Amino acid sequence: LSDLSGEDSSQTNAPTVAYDLASLDNTKQGWGQGVQMDDKNRSISSLQFQEKYGKYEAYFIGEDKPTIYLTFDNGYENGYTTPILDTLKEKNVQAVFFCTLDYIKSQPELIQRMIDEGHAIGNHSDKHPCFPEISIERREQEIQNVHQYMQEHFDYTMTLFRAPAGEFSEQTLAQTQELGYKTLFWSYAYKDWDPNNQMGADKALPKITNALHPGAIYLLHAVSPDNAQILGDFIDNARNAGYEFQLFE
């Protein structure tokens, strides 16, 4: 894997590769980290997909180091992003927030706060469609609509993309790379996206703590009251276990 934190971000969005996209496989694939783990508690599927698709600057897991990358998906706001940001500030941890265009337009103060406090804003597309099921032209529009809005309204250049619902193809990964983006998946996620169907903080905290592994890319949803409640304790637990948090760049 390339260095996840040492690149010059000013160069990230300059396209450095070109593909014959129409010739690449566009078979839709879904992503979930699976349940089979190696002896370091790393998802075997994450390691396999990293090996297969890393050439497109797609990331399913980080390097074999005691490092954790926190990421949040933001499709709509229901009041939990502020306490999440409060905790991250208190613990001095930076995260990536993957946002749709509607979220960015409706929550400018939160977006500005994320930027001001050193977090990264990731591109989660305009309308959140299934990328392998739409045209090459529509995909570019989905990404560029968000990219240009962030540049024009926040003077911020996006470099990270998360595929809606984790659905991708070889073709979509190549196109995203062509557009100057890295595609960031995850090596751990759990069922936290429905605010009306939460497992409770007493179960969620040990669940995500027990998933710790080297190079972990955590996907959490900012609409989860459980995540807002347990985040500080999770950060403490991870640090006590010898892990450090880094911003994925």
PDB file of C-alpha atoms in Angstrom:
ATOM      1  CA  LEU A   1       0.000   0.000   0.000  1.00  0.00           C
ATOM      2  CA  SER A   2       1.090   3.535  -0.612  1.00  0.00           C
ATOM      3  CA  ASP A   3       1.627   5.894   2.283  1.00  0.00           C
ATOM      4  CA  LEU A   4      -1.845   6.846   3.474  1.00  0.00           C
ATOM      5  CA  SER A   5      -0.878  10.126   5.052  1.00  0.00           C
ATOM      6  CA  GLY A   6       2.156  11.556   3.290  1.00  0.00           C
ATOM      7  CA  GLU A   7       0.867  12.730  -0.054  1.00  0.00           C
ATOM      8  CA  ASP A   8       0.742  16.304  -1.220  1.00  0.00           C
ATOM      9  CA  SER A   9      -3.020  16.850  -1.357  1.00  0.00           C
ATOM     10  CA  SER A  10      -2.604  19.716  -3.809  1.00  0.00           C
ATOM     11  CA  GLN A  11      -1.650  17.128  -6.427  1.00  0.00           C
ATOM     12  CA  THR A  12      -4.337  14.592  -5.631  1.00  0.00           C
ATOM     13  CA  ASN A  13      -7.003  15.937  -7.955  1.00  0.00           C
ATOM     14  CA  ALA A  14      -4.740  16.267 -10.970  1.00  0.00           C
ATOM     15  CA  PRO A  15      -5.646  13.258 -13.146  1.00  0.00           C
ATOM     16  CA  THR A  16      -2.527  11.161 -13.644  1.00  0.00           C
ATOM     17  CA  VAL A  17      -4.065   8.129 -15.359  1.00  0.00           C
ATOM     18  CA  ALA A  18      -6.380   7.508 -18.294  1.00  0.00           C
ATOM     19  CA  TYR A  19      -8.333   4.384 -19.119  1.00  0.00           C
ATOM     20  CA  ASP A  20     -10.475   3.076 -21.913  1.00  0.00           C
ATOM     21  CA  LEU A  21     -13.382   2.953 -19.489  1.00  0.00           C
ATOM     22  CA  ALA A  22     -15.780   1.244 -21.881  1.00  0.00           C
ATOM     23  CA  SER A  23     -13.436  -1.749 -22.061  1.00  0.00           C
ATOM     24  CA  LEU A  24     -13.355  -2.304 -18.292  1.00  0.00           C
ATOM     25  CA  ASP A  25     -15.679  -4.655 -16.440  1.00  0.00           C
ATOM     26  CA  ASN A  26     -18.786  -2.874 -15.131  1.00  0.00           C
ATOM     27  CA  THR A  27     -20.241  -5.808 -13.214  1.00  0.00           C
ATOM     28  CA  LYS A  28     -21.792  -4.437 -10.033  1.00  0.00           C
ATOM     29  CA  GLN A  29     -20.173  -5.529  -6.805  1.00  0.00           C
ATOM     30  CA  GLY A  30     -21.381  -4.801  -3.313  1.00  0.00           C
ATOM     31  CA  TRP A  31     -19.016  -4.311  -0.429  1.00  0.00           C
ATOM     32  CA  GLY A  32     -19.198  -5.617   3.101  1.00  0.00           C
ATOM     33  CA  GLN A  33     -16.108  -6.605   5.037  1.00  0.00           C
ATOM     34  CA  GLY A  34     -17.356 -10.131   5.725  1.00  0.00           C
ATOM     35  CA  VAL A  35     -16.952 -12.185   8.878  1.00  0.00           C
ATOM     36  CA  GLN A  36     -13.810 -14.221   8.209  1.00  0.00           C
ATOM     37  CA  MET A  37     -10.771 -12.756   9.978  1.00  0.00           C
ATOM     38  CA  ASP A  38      -7.057 -13.458   9.959  1.00  0.00           C
ATOM     39  CA  ASP A  39      -4.898 -13.851  13.041  1.00  0.00           C
ATOM     40  CA  LYS A  40      -4.717 -10.053  13.440  1.00  0.00           C
ATOM     41  CA  ASN A  41      -8.525  -9.650  13.400  1.00  0.00           C
ATOM     42  CA  ARG A  42      -8.387  -8.188   9.884  1.00  0.00           C
ATOM     43  CA  SER A  43     -11.158  -8.972   7.435  1.00  0.00           C
ATOM     44  CA  ILE A  44      -9.818 -11.449   4.882  1.00  0.00           C
ATOM     45  CA  SER A  45     -12.105  -9.962   2.237  1.00  0.00           C
ATOM     46  CA  SER A  46     -10.631  -6.509   2.887  1.00  0.00           C
ATOM     47  CA  LEU A  47      -7.125  -7.824   2.323  1.00  0.00           C
ATOM     48  CA  GLN A  48      -8.138  -9.656  -0.834  1.00  0.00           C
ATOM     49  CA  PHE A  49      -9.971  -6.699  -2.338  1.00  0.00           C
ATOM     50  CA  GLN A  50      -7.112  -4.378  -1.433  1.00  0.00           C
ATOM     51  CA  GLU A  51      -4.737  -6.619  -3.325  1.00  0.00           C
ATOM     52  CA  LYS A  52      -7.065  -6.819  -6.322  1.00  0.00           C
ATOM     53  CA  TYR A  53      -8.197  -3.203  -6.633  1.00  0.00           C
ATOM     54  CA  GLY A  54      -5.485  -1.161  -4.951  1.00  0.00           C
ATOM     55  CA  LYS A  55      -4.083  -0.240  -8.362  1.00  0.00           C
ATOM     56  CA  TYR A  56      -7.126   2.033  -8.798  1.00  0.00           C
ATOM     57  CA  GLU A  57      -6.325   3.869  -5.530  1.00  0.00           C
ATOM     58  CA  ALA A  58      -9.179   2.058  -3.849  1.00  0.00           C
ATOM     59  CA  TYR A  59      -8.741   1.378  -0.150  1.00  0.00           C
ATOM     60  CA  PHE A  60     -10.502  -1.377   1.762  1.00  0.00           C
ATOM     61  CA  ILE A  61      -8.011  -1.562   4.636  1.00  0.00           C
ATOM     62  CA  GLY A  62      -4.906   0.322   5.668  1.00  0.00           C
ATOM     63  CA  GLU A  63      -1.346  -0.812   6.232  1.00  0.00           C
ATOM     64  CA  ASP A  64      -0.404  -3.417   8.830  1.00  0.00           C
ATOM     65  CA  LYS A  65       0.183  -0.833  11.556  1.00  0.00           C
ATOM     66  CA  PRO A  66      -1.660  -0.001  14.819  1.00  0.00           C
ATOM     67  CA  THR A  67      -3.524   2.797  13.089  1.00  0.00           C
ATOM     68  CA  ILE A  68      -7.247   3.559  12.850  1.00  0.00           C
ATOM     69  CA  TYR A  69      -8.966   5.778  10.306  1.00  0.00           C
ATOM     70  CA  LEU A  70     -12.392   7.062  11.338  1.00  0.00           C
ATOM     71  CA  THR A  71     -14.935   7.848   8.621  1.00  0.00           C
ATOM     72  CA  PHE A  72     -18.549   8.963   8.853  1.00  0.00           C
ATOM     73  CA  ASP A  73     -21.250   8.915   6.194  1.00  0.00           C
ATOM     74  CA  ASN A  74     -23.563  11.941   6.229  1.00  0.00           C
ATOM     75  CA  GLY A  75     -26.670  11.751   4.055  1.00  0.00           C
ATOM     76  CA  TYR A  76     -28.950  13.811   6.259  1.00  0.00           C
ATOM     77  CA  GLU A  77     -28.762  15.585   9.601  1.00  0.00           C
ATOM     78  CA  ASN A  78     -30.676  14.575  12.716  1.00  0.00           C
ATOM     79  CA  GLY A  79     -28.708  16.301  15.451  1.00  0.00           C
ATOM     80  CA  TYR A  80     -25.893  13.886  16.243  1.00  0.00           C
ATOM     81  CA  THR A  81     -23.116  15.371  14.123  1.00  0.00           C
ATOM     82  CA  THR A  82     -22.506  18.211  16.571  1.00  0.00           C
ATOM     83  CA  PRO A  83     -21.879  15.945  19.586  1.00  0.00           C
ATOM     84  CA  ILE A  84     -19.718  13.718  17.383  1.00  0.00           C
ATOM     85  CA  LEU A  85     -17.647  16.758  16.397  1.00  0.00           C
ATOM     86  CA  ASP A  86     -17.490  17.847  20.035  1.00  0.00           C
ATOM     87  CA  THR A  87     -16.051  14.473  21.027  1.00  0.00           C
ATOM     88  CA  LEU A  88     -13.554  14.421  18.172  1.00  0.00           C
ATOM     89  CA  LYS A  89     -12.361  17.882  19.175  1.00  0.00           C
ATOM     90  CA  GLU A  90     -12.072  16.861  22.824  1.00  0.00           C
ATOM     91  CA  LYS A  91     -10.076  13.752  21.915  1.00  0.00           C
ATOM     92  CA  ASN A  92      -7.991  15.504  19.235  1.00  0.00           C
ATOM     93  CA  VAL A  93      -9.017  13.058  16.510  1.00  0.00           C
ATOM     94  CA  GLN A  94      -9.661  13.948  12.875  1.00  0.00           C
ATOM     95  CA  ALA A  95     -12.061  11.999  10.673  1.00  0.00           C
ATOM     96  CA  VAL A  96     -13.397  11.916   7.123  1.00  0.00           C
ATOM     97  CA  PHE A  97     -17.034  12.938   6.657  1.00  0.00           C
ATOM     98  CA  PHE A  98     -18.502  11.650   3.396  1.00  0.00           C
ATOM     99  CA  CYS A  99     -21.314  13.995   2.419  1.00  0.00           C
ATOM    100  CA  THR A 100     -23.907  14.163  -0.322  1.00  0.00           C
ATOM    101  CA  LEU A 101     -24.527  17.464  -2.076  1.00  0.00           C
ATOM    102  CA  ASP A 102     -27.882  17.906  -0.374  1.00  0.00           C
ATOM    103  CA  TYR A 103     -26.220  17.533   3.019  1.00  0.00           C
ATOM    104  CA  ILE A 104     -23.523  20.041   2.134  1.00  0.00           C
ATOM    105  CA  LYS A 105     -26.062  22.598   0.921  1.00  0.00           C
ATOM    106  CA  SER A 106     -28.342  22.153   3.930  1.00  0.00           C
ATOM    107  CA  GLN A 107     -25.616  22.146   6.612  1.00  0.00           C
ATOM    108  CA  PRO A 108     -23.059  24.801   5.670  1.00  0.00           C
ATOM    109  CA  GLU A 109     -22.203  25.613   9.279  1.00  0.00           C
ATOM    110  CA  LEU A 110     -21.399  21.986  10.095  1.00  0.00           C
ATOM    111  CA  ILE A 111     -19.363  21.618   6.911  1.00  0.00           C
ATOM    112  CA  GLN A 112     -17.364  24.731   7.759  1.00  0.00           C
ATOM    113  CA  ARG A 113     -16.821  23.492  11.285  1.00  0.00           C
ATOM    114  CA  MET A 114     -15.501  20.179   9.957  1.00  0.00           C
ATOM    115  CA  ILE A 115     -13.039  22.029   7.753  1.00  0.00           C
ATOM    116  CA  ASP A 116     -12.017  24.449  10.499  1.00  0.00           C
ATOM    117  CA  GLU A 117     -11.333  21.612  12.940  1.00  0.00           C
ATOM    118  CA  GLY A 118      -9.108  19.700  10.546  1.00  0.00           C
ATOM    119  CA  HIS A 119     -11.448  17.006   9.305  1.00  0.00           C
ATOM    120  CA  ALA A 120     -11.684  15.932   5.676  1.00  0.00           C
ATOM    121  CA  ILE A 121     -14.869  16.300   3.624  1.00  0.00           C
ATOM    122  CA  GLY A 122     -15.333  13.341   1.308  1.00  0.00           C
ATOM    123  CA  ASN A 123     -17.425  13.208  -1.842  1.00  0.00           C
ATOM    124  CA  HIS A 124     -20.411  10.865  -1.457  1.00  0.00           C
ATOM    125  CA  SER A 125     -21.980  11.915  -4.803  1.00  0.00           C
ATOM    126  CA  ASP A 126     -24.813  14.286  -5.629  1.00  0.00           C
ATOM    127  CA  LYS A 127     -27.916  12.043  -5.630  1.00  0.00           C
ATOM    128  CA  HIS A 128     -26.454   8.826  -4.118  1.00  0.00           C
ATOM    129  CA  PRO A 129     -27.176   6.520  -7.105  1.00  0.00           C
ATOM    130  CA  CYS A 130     -25.776   3.051  -7.708  1.00  0.00           C
ATOM    131  CA  PHE A 131     -22.677   3.921  -9.739  1.00  0.00           C
ATOM    132  CA  PRO A 132     -22.396   0.728 -11.838  1.00  0.00           C
ATOM    133  CA  GLU A 133     -26.023   1.217 -12.939  1.00  0.00           C
ATOM    134  CA  ILE A 134     -25.626   4.721 -14.337  1.00  0.00           C
ATOM    135  CA  SER A 135     -23.753   5.996 -17.365  1.00  0.00           C
ATOM    136  CA  ILE A 136     -20.118   7.045 -17.426  1.00  0.00           C
ATOM    137  CA  GLU A 137     -21.272  10.604 -18.129  1.00  0.00           C
ATOM    138  CA  ARG A 138     -23.723  10.615 -15.229  1.00  0.00           C
ATOM    139  CA  ARG A 139     -21.062   9.341 -12.836  1.00  0.00           C
ATOM    140  CA  GLU A 140     -18.759  12.191 -13.728  1.00  0.00           C
ATOM    141  CA  GLN A 141     -21.576  14.662 -13.178  1.00  0.00           C
ATOM    142  CA  GLU A 142     -22.423  13.100  -9.812  1.00  0.00           C
ATOM    143  CA  ILE A 143     -18.855  13.571  -8.612  1.00  0.00           C
ATOM    144  CA  GLN A 144     -18.152  16.920 -10.225  1.00  0.00           C
ATOM    145  CA  ASN A 145     -21.357  18.543  -8.947  1.00  0.00           C
ATOM    146  CA  VAL A 146     -20.172  17.994  -5.383  1.00  0.00           C
ATOM    147  CA  HIS A 147     -16.544  18.738  -6.155  1.00  0.00           C
ATOM    148  CA  GLN A 148     -17.286  22.075  -7.797  1.00  0.00           C
ATOM    149  CA  TYR A 149     -19.764  23.163  -5.134  1.00  0.00           C
ATOM    150  CA  MET A 150     -17.178  22.600  -2.403  1.00  0.00           C
ATOM    151  CA  GLN A 151     -14.590  24.559  -4.330  1.00  0.00           C
ATOM    152  CA  GLU A 152     -16.907  27.458  -5.076  1.00  0.00           C
ATOM    153  CA  HIS A 153     -18.578  27.773  -1.675  1.00  0.00           C
ATOM    154  CA  PHE A 154     -15.900  26.569   0.757  1.00  0.00           C
ATOM    155  CA  ASP A 155     -12.669  26.965  -1.245  1.00  0.00           C
ATOM    156  CA  TYR A 156     -12.099  23.295  -0.490  1.00  0.00           C
ATOM    157  CA  THR A 157     -10.711  20.674  -2.858  1.00  0.00           C
ATOM    158  CA  MET A 158     -12.081  17.180  -2.324  1.00  0.00           C
ATOM    159  CA  THR A 159      -9.782  14.170  -2.813  1.00  0.00           C
ATOM    160  CA  LEU A 160     -11.687  11.218  -1.319  1.00  0.00           C
ATOM    161  CA  PHE A 161     -14.770   9.449  -2.682  1.00  0.00           C
ATOM    162  CA  ARG A 162     -17.040   6.847  -1.138  1.00  0.00           C
ATOM    163  CA  ALA A 163     -19.258   4.860  -3.469  1.00  0.00           C
ATOM    164  CA  PRO A 164     -22.951   5.104  -2.562  1.00  0.00           C
ATOM    165  CA  ALA A 165     -23.967   1.948  -0.671  1.00  0.00           C
ATOM    166  CA  GLY A 166     -20.454   0.612  -1.294  1.00  0.00           C
ATOM    167  CA  GLU A 167     -21.510  -0.538  -4.783  1.00  0.00           C
ATOM    168  CA  PHE A 168     -18.771  -0.428  -7.409  1.00  0.00           C
ATOM    169  CA  SER A 169     -17.244  -2.032 -10.457  1.00  0.00           C
ATOM    170  CA  GLU A 170     -13.751  -2.104 -11.886  1.00  0.00           C
ATOM    171  CA  GLN A 171     -14.930   0.540 -14.339  1.00  0.00           C
ATOM    172  CA  THR A 172     -16.258   2.890 -11.645  1.00  0.00           C
ATOM    173  CA  LEU A 173     -13.037   2.601  -9.617  1.00  0.00           C
ATOM    174  CA  ALA A 174     -10.966   3.447 -12.678  1.00  0.00           C
ATOM    175  CA  GLN A 175     -13.184   6.409 -13.531  1.00  0.00           C
ATOM    176  CA  THR A 176     -13.002   7.774  -9.999  1.00  0.00           C
ATOM    177  CA  GLN A 177      -9.220   7.544 -10.138  1.00  0.00           C
ATOM    178  CA  GLU A 178      -9.237   9.317 -13.509  1.00  0.00           C
ATOM    179  CA  LEU A 179     -11.150  12.166 -11.878  1.00  0.00           C
ATOM    180  CA  GLY A 180      -8.348  12.581  -9.342  1.00  0.00           C
ATOM    181  CA  TYR A 181      -9.977  10.778  -6.427  1.00  0.00           C
ATOM    182  CA  LYS A 182      -9.146   7.909  -4.130  1.00  0.00           C
ATOM    183  CA  THR A 183     -12.078   5.599  -3.396  1.00  0.00           C
ATOM    184  CA  LEU A 184     -12.322   4.814   0.291  1.00  0.00           C
ATOM    185  CA  PHE A 185     -14.271   1.755   1.417  1.00  0.00           C
ATOM    186  CA  TRP A 186     -13.986   0.309   4.924  1.00  0.00           C
ATOM    187  CA  SER A 187     -12.675  -2.687   6.822  1.00  0.00           C
ATOM    188  CA  TYR A 188     -15.313  -2.426   9.544  1.00  0.00           C
ATOM    189  CA  ALA A 189     -18.930  -1.307   9.680  1.00  0.00           C
ATOM    190  CA  TYR A 190     -21.955  -2.400  11.659  1.00  0.00           C
ATOM    191  CA  LYS A 191     -25.702  -1.908  11.479  1.00  0.00           C
ATOM    192  CA  ASP A 192     -25.820   1.656  12.795  1.00  0.00           C
ATOM    193  CA  TRP A 193     -27.552   3.553   9.971  1.00  0.00           C
ATOM    194  CA  ASP A 194     -31.160   3.361  11.175  1.00  0.00           C
ATOM    195  CA  PRO A 195     -31.671   5.767  14.091  1.00  0.00           C
ATOM    196  CA  ASN A 196     -34.903   3.965  14.970  1.00  0.00           C
ATOM    197  CA  ASN A 197     -33.225   0.560  15.207  1.00  0.00           C
ATOM    198  CA  GLN A 198     -30.177   0.978  17.425  1.00  0.00           C
ATOM    199  CA  MET A 199     -28.698  -1.811  19.530  1.00  0.00           C
ATOM    200  CA  GLY A 200     -27.927   0.471  22.467  1.00  0.00           C
ATOM    201  CA  ALA A 201     -24.636   1.918  23.649  1.00  0.00           C
ATOM    202  CA  ASP A 202     -24.014  -0.978  26.059  1.00  0.00           C
ATOM    203  CA  LYS A 203     -23.863  -3.385  23.100  1.00  0.00           C
ATOM    204  CA  ALA A 204     -22.433  -1.057  20.446  1.00  0.00           C
ATOM    205  CA  LEU A 205     -19.300  -0.092  22.392  1.00  0.00           C
ATOM    206  CA  PRO A 206     -17.931  -3.621  22.914  1.00  0.00           C
ATOM    207  CA  LYS A 207     -18.994  -4.568  19.393  1.00  0.00           C
ATOM    208  CA  ILE A 208     -16.880  -1.923  17.676  1.00  0.00           C
ATOM    209  CA  THR A 209     -14.056  -2.184  20.241  1.00  0.00           C
ATOM    210  CA  ASN A 210     -13.762  -5.933  19.664  1.00  0.00           C
ATOM    211  CA  ALA A 211     -13.350  -5.230  15.933  1.00  0.00           C
ATOM    212  CA  LEU A 212     -10.046  -3.359  16.394  1.00  0.00           C
ATOM    213  CA  HIS A 213      -7.371  -4.396  13.922  1.00  0.00           C
ATOM    214  CA  PRO A 214      -4.269  -2.930  12.254  1.00  0.00           C
ATOM    215  CA  GLY A 215      -5.053  -0.469   9.470  1.00  0.00           C
ATOM    216  CA  ALA A 216      -8.719  -0.336  10.406  1.00  0.00           C
ATOM    217  CA  ILE A 217     -10.964   1.901   8.320  1.00  0.00           C
ATOM    218  CA  TYR A 218     -14.114   2.359  10.386  1.00  0.00           C
ATOM    219  CA  LEU A 219     -17.358   3.349   8.699  1.00  0.00           C
ATOM    220  CA  LEU A 220     -19.787   4.929  11.156  1.00  0.00           C
ATOM    221  CA  HIS A 221     -23.008   6.774  10.412  1.00  0.00           C
ATOM    222  CA  ALA A 222     -23.460  10.196  11.947  1.00  0.00           C
ATOM    223  CA  VAL A 223     -27.230   9.660  12.337  1.00  0.00           C
ATOM    224  CA  SER A 224     -26.638   7.037  15.033  1.00  0.00           C
ATOM    225  CA  PRO A 225     -27.335   8.049  18.640  1.00  0.00           C
ATOM    226  CA  ASP A 226     -25.262   5.045  19.733  1.00  0.00           C
ATOM    227  CA  ASN A 227     -22.224   6.337  17.866  1.00  0.00           C
ATOM    228  CA  ALA A 228     -22.609   9.798  19.362  1.00  0.00           C
ATOM    229  CA  GLN A 229     -22.769   8.289  22.844  1.00  0.00           C
ATOM    230  CA  ILE A 230     -19.937   5.749  22.602  1.00  0.00           C
ATOM    231  CA  LEU A 231     -17.425   7.592  20.427  1.00  0.00           C
ATOM    232  CA  GLY A 232     -15.330   9.021  23.245  1.00  0.00           C
ATOM    233  CA  ASP A 233     -15.126   5.703  25.077  1.00  0.00           C
ATOM    234  CA  PHE A 234     -14.257   3.898  21.841  1.00  0.00           C
ATOM    235  CA  ILE A 235     -11.389   6.300  21.170  1.00  0.00           C
ATOM    236  CA  ASP A 236     -10.122   5.771  24.720  1.00  0.00           C
ATOM    237  CA  ASN A 237     -10.436   1.986  24.408  1.00  0.00           C
ATOM    238  CA  ALA A 238      -8.532   1.954  21.128  1.00  0.00           C
ATOM    239  CA  ARG A 239      -5.735   4.118  22.480  1.00  0.00           C
ATOM    240  CA  ASN A 240      -5.493   1.955  25.596  1.00  0.00           C
ATOM    241  CA  ALA A 241      -5.098  -1.048  23.281  1.00  0.00           C
ATOM    242  CA  GLY A 242      -2.112   0.610  21.602  1.00  0.00           C
ATOM    243  CA  TYR A 243      -3.785   2.139  18.538  1.00  0.00           C
ATOM    244  CA  GLU A 244      -3.451   5.668  17.218  1.00  0.00           C
ATOM    245  CA  PHE A 245      -5.926   7.625  15.106  1.00  0.00           C
ATOM    246  CA  GLN A 246      -4.910   9.255  11.848  1.00  0.00           C
ATOM    247  CA  LEU A 247      -6.751  11.226   9.234  1.00  0.00           C
ATOM    248  CA  PHE A 248      -6.990   9.308   5.968  1.00  0.00           C
ATOM    249  CA  GLU A 249      -5.517  11.453   3.202  1.00  0.00           C
TER     250      GLU A 249
END
